[in-house]
CSV table of C-alpha atoms in Angstrom, one decimal:
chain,number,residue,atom,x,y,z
A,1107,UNK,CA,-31.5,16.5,43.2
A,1108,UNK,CA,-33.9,18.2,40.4
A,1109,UNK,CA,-30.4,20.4,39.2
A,1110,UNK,CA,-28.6,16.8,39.3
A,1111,UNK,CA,-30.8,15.1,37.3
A,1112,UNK,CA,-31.7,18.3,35.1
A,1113,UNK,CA,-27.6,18.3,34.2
A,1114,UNK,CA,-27.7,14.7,33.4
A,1115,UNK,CA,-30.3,14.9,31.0
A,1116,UNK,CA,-28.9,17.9,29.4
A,1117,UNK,CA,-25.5,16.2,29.0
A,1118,UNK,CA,-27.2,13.5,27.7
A,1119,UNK,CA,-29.2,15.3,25.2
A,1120,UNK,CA,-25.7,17.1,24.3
A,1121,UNK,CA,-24.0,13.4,24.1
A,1122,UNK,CA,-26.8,12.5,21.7
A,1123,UNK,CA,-26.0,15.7,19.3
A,1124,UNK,CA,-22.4,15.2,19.2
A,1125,UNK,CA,-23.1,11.5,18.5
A,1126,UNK,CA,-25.0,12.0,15.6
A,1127,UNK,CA,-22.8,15.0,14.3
A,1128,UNK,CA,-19.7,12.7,14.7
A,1129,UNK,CA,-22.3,10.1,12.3
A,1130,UNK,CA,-22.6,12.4,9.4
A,1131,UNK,CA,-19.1,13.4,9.4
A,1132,UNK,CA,-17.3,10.0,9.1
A,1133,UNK,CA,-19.9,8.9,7.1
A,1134,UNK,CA,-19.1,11.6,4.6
A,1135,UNK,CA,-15.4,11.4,4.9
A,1136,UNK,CA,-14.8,8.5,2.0
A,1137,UNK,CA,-16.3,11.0,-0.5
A,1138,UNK,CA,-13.8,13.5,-0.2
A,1139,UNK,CA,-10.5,11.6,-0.5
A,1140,UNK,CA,-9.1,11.2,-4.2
A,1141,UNK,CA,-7.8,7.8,-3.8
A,1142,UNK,CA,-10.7,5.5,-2.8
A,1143,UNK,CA,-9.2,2.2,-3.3
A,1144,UNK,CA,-9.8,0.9,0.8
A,1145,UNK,CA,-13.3,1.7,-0.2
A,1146,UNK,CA,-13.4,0.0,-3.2
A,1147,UNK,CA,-11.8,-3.0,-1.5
A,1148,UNK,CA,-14.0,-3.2,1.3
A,1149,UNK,CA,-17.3,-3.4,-1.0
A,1150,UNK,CA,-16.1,-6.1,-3.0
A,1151,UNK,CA,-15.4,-4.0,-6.4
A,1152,UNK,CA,-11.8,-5.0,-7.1
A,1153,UNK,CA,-12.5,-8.1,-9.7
A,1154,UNK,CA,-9.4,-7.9,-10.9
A,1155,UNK,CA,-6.6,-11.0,-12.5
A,1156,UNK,CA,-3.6,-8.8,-11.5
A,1157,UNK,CA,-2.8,-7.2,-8.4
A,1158,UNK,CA,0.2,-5.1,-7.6
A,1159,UNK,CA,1.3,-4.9,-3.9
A,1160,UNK,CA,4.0,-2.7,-2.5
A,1161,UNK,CA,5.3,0.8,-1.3
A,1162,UNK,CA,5.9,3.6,-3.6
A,1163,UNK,CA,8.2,1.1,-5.8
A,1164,UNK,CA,4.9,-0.3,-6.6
A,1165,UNK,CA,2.5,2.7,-6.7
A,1166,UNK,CA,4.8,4.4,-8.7
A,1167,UNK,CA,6.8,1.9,-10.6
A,1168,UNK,CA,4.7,0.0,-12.0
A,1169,UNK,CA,1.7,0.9,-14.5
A,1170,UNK,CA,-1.3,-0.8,-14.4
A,1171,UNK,CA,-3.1,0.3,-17.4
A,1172,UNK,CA,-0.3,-0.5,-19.3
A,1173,UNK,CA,0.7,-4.0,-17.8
A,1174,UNK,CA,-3.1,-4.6,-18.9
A,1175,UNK,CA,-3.0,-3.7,-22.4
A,1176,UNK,CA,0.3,-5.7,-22.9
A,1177,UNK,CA,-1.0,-9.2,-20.7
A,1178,UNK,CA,-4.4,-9.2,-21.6
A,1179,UNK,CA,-4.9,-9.3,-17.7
A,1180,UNK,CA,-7.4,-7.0,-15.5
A,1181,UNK,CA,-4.5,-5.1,-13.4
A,1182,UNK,CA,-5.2,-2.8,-10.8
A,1183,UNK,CA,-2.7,-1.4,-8.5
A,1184,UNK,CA,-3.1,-1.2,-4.6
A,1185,UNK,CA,0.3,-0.2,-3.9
A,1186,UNK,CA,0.8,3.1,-1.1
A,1187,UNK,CA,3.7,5.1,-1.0
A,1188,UNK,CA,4.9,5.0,2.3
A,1189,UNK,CA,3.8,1.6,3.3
A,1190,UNK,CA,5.6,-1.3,4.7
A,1191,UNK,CA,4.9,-4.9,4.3
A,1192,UNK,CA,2.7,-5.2,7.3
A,1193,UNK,CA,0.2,-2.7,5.6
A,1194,UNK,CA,0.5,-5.1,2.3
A,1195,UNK,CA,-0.2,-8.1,4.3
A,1196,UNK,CA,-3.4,-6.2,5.7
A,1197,UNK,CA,-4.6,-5.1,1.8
A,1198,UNK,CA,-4.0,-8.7,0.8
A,1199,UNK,CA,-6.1,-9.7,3.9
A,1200,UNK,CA,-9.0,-7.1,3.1
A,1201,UNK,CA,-8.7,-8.0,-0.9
A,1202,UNK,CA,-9.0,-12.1,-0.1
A,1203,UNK,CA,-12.0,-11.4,2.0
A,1204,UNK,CA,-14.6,-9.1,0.3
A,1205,UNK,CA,-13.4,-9.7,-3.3
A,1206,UNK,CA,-12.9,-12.1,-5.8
A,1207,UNK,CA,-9.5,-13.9,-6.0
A,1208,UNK,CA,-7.0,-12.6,-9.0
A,1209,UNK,CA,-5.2,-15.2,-10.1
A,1210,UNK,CA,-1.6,-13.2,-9.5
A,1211,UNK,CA,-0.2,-10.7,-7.2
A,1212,UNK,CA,2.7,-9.1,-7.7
A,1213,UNK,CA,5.1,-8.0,-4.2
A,1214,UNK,CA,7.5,-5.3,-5.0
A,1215,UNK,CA,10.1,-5.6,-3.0
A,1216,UNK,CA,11.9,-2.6,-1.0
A,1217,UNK,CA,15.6,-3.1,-1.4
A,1218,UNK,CA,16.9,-3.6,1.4
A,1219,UNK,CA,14.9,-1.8,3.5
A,1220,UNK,CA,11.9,-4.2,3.3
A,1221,UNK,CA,12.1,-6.1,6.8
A,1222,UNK,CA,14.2,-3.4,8.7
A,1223,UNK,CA,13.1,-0.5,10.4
A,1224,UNK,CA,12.6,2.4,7.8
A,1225,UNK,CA,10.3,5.8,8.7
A,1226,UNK,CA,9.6,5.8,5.3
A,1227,UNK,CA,7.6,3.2,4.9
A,1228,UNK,CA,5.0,2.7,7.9
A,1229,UNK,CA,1.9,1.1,8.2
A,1230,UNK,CA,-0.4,3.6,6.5
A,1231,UNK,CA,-3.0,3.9,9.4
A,1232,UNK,CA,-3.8,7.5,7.8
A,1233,UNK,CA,-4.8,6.1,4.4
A,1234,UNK,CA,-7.6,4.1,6.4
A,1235,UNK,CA,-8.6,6.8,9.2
A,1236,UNK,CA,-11.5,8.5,6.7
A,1237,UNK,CA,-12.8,5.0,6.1
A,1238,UNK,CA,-13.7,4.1,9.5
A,1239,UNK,CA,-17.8,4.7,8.7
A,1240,UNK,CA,-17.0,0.8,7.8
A,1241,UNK,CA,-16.5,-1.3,10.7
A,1242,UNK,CA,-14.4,-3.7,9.3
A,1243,UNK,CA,-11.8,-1.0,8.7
A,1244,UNK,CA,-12.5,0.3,12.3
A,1245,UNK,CA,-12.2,-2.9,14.1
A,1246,UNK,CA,-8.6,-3.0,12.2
A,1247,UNK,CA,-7.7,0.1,13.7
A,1248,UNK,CA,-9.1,-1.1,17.1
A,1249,UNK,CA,-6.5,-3.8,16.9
A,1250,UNK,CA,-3.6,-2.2,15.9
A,1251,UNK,CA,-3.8,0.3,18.9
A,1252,UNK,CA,-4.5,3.4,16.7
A,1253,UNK,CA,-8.4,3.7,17.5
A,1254,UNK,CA,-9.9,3.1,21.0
A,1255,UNK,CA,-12.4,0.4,21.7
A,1256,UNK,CA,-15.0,2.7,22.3
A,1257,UNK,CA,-15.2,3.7,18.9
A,1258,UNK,CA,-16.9,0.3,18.5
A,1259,UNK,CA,-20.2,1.8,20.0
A,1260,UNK,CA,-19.5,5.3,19.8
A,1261,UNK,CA,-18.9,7.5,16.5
A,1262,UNK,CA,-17.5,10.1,18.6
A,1263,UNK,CA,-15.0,7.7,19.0
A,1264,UNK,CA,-13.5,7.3,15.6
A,1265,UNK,CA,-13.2,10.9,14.4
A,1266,UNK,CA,-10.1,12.0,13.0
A,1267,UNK,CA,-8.3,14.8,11.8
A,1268,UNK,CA,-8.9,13.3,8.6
A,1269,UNK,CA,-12.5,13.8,8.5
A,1270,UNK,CA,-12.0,17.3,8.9
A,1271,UNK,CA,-11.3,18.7,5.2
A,1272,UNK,CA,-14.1,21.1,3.8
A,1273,UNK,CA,-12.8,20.4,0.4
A,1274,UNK,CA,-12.1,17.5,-1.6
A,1275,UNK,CA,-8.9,16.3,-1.1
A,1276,UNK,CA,-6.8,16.0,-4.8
A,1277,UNK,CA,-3.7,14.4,-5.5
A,1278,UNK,CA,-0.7,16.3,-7.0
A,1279,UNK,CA,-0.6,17.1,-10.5
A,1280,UNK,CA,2.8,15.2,-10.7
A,1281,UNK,CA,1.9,12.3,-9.4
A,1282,UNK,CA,-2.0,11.3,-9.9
A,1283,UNK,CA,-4.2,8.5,-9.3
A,1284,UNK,CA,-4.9,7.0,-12.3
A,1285,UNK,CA,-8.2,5.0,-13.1
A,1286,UNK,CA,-5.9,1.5,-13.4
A,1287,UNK,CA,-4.6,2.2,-9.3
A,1288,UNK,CA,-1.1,3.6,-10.7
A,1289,UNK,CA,0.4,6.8,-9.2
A,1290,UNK,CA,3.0,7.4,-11.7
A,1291,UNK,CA,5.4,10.3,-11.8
A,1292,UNK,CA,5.1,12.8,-14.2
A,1293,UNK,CA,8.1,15.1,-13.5
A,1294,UNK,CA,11.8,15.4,-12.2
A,1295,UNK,CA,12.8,16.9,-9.2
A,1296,UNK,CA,15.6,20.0,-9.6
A,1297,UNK,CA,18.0,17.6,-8.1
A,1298,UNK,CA,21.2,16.2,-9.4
A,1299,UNK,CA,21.7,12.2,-9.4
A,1300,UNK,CA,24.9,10.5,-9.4
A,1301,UNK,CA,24.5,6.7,-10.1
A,1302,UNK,CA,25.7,4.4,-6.6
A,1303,UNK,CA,28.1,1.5,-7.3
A,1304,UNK,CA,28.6,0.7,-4.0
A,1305,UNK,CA,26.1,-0.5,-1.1
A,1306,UNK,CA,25.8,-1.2,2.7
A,1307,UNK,CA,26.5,-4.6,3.4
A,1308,UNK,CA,23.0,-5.8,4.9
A,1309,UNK,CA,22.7,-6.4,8.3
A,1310,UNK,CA,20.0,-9.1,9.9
A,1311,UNK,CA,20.2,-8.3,12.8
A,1312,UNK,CA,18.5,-5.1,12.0
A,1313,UNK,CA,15.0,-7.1,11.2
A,1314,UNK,CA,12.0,-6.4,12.5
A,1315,UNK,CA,10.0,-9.8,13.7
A,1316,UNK,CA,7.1,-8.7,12.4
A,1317,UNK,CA,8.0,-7.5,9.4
A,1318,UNK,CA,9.1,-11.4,8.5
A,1319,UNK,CA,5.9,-13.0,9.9
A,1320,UNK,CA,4.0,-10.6,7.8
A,1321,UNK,CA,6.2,-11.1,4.5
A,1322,UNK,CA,5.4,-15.3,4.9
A,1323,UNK,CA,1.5,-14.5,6.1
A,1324,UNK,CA,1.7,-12.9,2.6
A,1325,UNK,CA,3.0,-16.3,1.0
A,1326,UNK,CA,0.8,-18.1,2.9
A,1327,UNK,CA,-2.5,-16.7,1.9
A,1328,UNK,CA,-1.6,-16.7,-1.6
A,1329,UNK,CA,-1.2,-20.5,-1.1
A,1330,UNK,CA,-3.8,-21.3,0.9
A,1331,UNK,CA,-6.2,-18.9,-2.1
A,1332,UNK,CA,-4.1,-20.6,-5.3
A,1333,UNK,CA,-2.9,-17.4,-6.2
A,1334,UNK,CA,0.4,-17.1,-8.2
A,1335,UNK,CA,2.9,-14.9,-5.9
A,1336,UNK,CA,5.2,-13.0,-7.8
A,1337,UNK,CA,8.3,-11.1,-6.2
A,1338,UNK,CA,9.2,-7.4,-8.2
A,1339,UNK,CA,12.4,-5.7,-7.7
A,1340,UNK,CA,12.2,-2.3,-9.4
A,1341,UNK,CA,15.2,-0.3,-10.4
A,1342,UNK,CA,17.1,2.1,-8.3
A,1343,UNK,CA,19.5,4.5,-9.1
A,1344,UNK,CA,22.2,2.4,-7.3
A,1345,UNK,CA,23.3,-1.0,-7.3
A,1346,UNK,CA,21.4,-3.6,-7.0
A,1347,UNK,CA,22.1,-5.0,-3.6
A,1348,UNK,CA,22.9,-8.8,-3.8
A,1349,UNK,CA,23.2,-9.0,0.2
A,1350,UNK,CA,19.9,-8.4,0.5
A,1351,UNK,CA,18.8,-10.9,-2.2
A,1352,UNK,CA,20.3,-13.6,-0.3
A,1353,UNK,CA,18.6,-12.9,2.8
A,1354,UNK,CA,15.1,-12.2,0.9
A,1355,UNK,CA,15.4,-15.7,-1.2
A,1356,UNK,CA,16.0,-17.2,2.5
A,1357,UNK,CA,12.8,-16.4,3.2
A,1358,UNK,CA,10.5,-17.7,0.6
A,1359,UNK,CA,8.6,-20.9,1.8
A,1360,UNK,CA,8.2,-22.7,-1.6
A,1361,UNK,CA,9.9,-21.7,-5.4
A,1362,UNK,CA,9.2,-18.6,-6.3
A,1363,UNK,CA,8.7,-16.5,-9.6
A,1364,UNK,CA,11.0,-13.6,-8.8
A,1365,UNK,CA,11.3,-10.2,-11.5
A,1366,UNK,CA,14.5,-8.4,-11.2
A,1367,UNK,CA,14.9,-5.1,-13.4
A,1368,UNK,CA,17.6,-5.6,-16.4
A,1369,UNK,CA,20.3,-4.0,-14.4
A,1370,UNK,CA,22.4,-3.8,-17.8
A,1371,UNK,CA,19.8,-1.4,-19.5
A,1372,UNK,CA,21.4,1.9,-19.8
A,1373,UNK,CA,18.2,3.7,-19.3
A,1374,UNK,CA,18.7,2.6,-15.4
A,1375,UNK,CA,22.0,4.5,-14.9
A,1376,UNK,CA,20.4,7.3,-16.7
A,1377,UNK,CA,19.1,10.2,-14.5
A,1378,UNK,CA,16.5,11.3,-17.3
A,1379,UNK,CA,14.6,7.8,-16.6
A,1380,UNK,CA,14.2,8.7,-12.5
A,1381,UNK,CA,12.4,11.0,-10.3
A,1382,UNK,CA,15.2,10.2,-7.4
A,1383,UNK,CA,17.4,7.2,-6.3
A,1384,UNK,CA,14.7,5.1,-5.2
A,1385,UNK,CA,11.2,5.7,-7.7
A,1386,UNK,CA,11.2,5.9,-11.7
A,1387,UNK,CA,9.4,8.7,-13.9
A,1388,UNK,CA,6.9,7.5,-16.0
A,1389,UNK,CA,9.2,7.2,-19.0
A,1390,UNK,CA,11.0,5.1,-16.8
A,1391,UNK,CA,7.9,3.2,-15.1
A,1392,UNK,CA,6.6,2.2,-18.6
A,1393,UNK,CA,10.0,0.6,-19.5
A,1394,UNK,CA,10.4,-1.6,-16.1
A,1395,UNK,CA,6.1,-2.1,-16.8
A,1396,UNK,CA,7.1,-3.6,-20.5
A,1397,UNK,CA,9.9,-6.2,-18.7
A,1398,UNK,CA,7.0,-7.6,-15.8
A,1399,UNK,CA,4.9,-7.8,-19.0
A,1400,UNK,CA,7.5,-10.3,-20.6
A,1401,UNK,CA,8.1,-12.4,-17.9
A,1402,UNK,CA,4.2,-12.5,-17.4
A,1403,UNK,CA,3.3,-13.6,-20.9
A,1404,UNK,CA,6.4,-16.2,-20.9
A,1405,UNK,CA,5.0,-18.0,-18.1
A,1406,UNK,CA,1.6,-17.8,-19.2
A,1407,UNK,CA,1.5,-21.7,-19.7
A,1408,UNK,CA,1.4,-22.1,-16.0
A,1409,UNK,CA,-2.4,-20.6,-15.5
């Protein structure tokens, strides 16, 4: 009975270590990512007027710091490569609750891809896994299945691969982080493009259910927060696919301000301008940034 109780009280002691190991290491996890935006999120230090929204079209795309300079509007970019509209629905949730409300977002759309099923843009549960020393992050993991309820009490719990790195993690010198939210890309692949006139006829069948209800959660809060919802399509080096327009403009619950690229500039059938068929080198970026910037400052009258 003494052994039992000895073996307890040793795993309990050994419990208690782990425990407060598995403390210091999330806790120190945030400090070693490059791109700290969830963090900056969650404690309320995005006072911004403009917020971009999207996948790498947006990340990428679209430049901040410039869209600032030409609007006279505080921009900051919280798009992810990689990241579907479900994840965009959860940054607008997070942005809504601990931060001041900008007066616009921007959506960029993925074309067509945005409510089908696409393993290239996921919800980005790995961009908030070294965050989860805030709860609030943790709880949203908890819910989506990717963390297990225990890891509301225990710490041990919500370690993650991702809080293993004994360096600071940096982001490529191609495409960086810059102080505006922007990851813009600064270089062109060794990869020959040949412009796409042609596209897949777009099939809704193909939709995911909760891809939709997230897109009109999306519309909804801006309502509901009387923030101006604007809609970005961003060039490709295809055409643009009118299909999917149709079906996307079935879907907006009121009138919307929509921003589709000048598909007549020649510097959008020009391979110089992109880093591959779907994102925009920064030459390219800051040409599709100057054409939001128009439409913004033409419609300034409705602030």
């Amino acid at each position: 009975m003494k052994q039992f109780i000895k073996r307890i009280l040793l795993f309990i002691v050994i419990f208690f270590i782990l425990e407060k190991v598995s403390w210091f290491i999330v806790a120190a996890a945030p400090a070693k990512q490059f791109d700290r935006r969830i963090e900056a999120l969650v404690n309320g230090n995005i006072e911004k007027d403009l917020i971009i929204l999207g996948s790498s079209k947006g990340a990428d795309n679209i430049l901040a710091c410039q869209l600032e300079e030409e609007t006279g509007l505080k921009t900051f970019n919280l798009g992810y490569q990689g990241s579907n509209v479900n994840f965009h629905e959860f940054i607008l949730k997070t942005l809504v609750k601990f931060n001041k409300n900008p007066k616009k977002v921007i959506l960029v759309i993925d074309n067509p891809s945005q409510f089908i099923e696409d393993k290239t843009i996921i919800y980005r549960t790995d961009m908030l896994q070294p965050f989860t020393k805030y709860n609030y992050i943790n709880n949203s993991l908890v819910k989506s299945g990717t963390n297990s309820k225990l890891s509301y009490i225990f710490y041990l719990s919500r370690l993650h691969k991702t809080h293993f790195l004994w360096d600071k993690k940096s982001a490529s010198k191609n495409n960086p982080l810059d102080s505006c939210g922007s990851m813009p890309l600064l270089k062109g692949q060794d990869m020959k493009l040949v412009y796409n006139k042609t596209n897949k006829s777009y099939n809704q069948n193909e939709e995911d259910a909760l891809k939709i209800k997230a897109f009109k959660s999306i519309q909804n809060i801006c309502k509901q927060n009387h923030i101006e919802l604007i809609y970005a399509f961003s060039p490709s080096f295809r055409a643009f696919n009118n299909d999917f327009y149709r079906r996307f403009k079935m879907l907006l619950t009121s009138e919307a301000n929509v921003i589709i690229y000048d598909t007549l500039k020649p510097q959008y059938k020009n391979p110089k301008y992109f880093y591959d068929y779907s994102h925009l080198l920064k030459n390219g970026a800051s040409i599709f940034t100057s054409e939001i910037s128009t439409f913004i400052n033409s419609n300034k009258q409705i602030d």
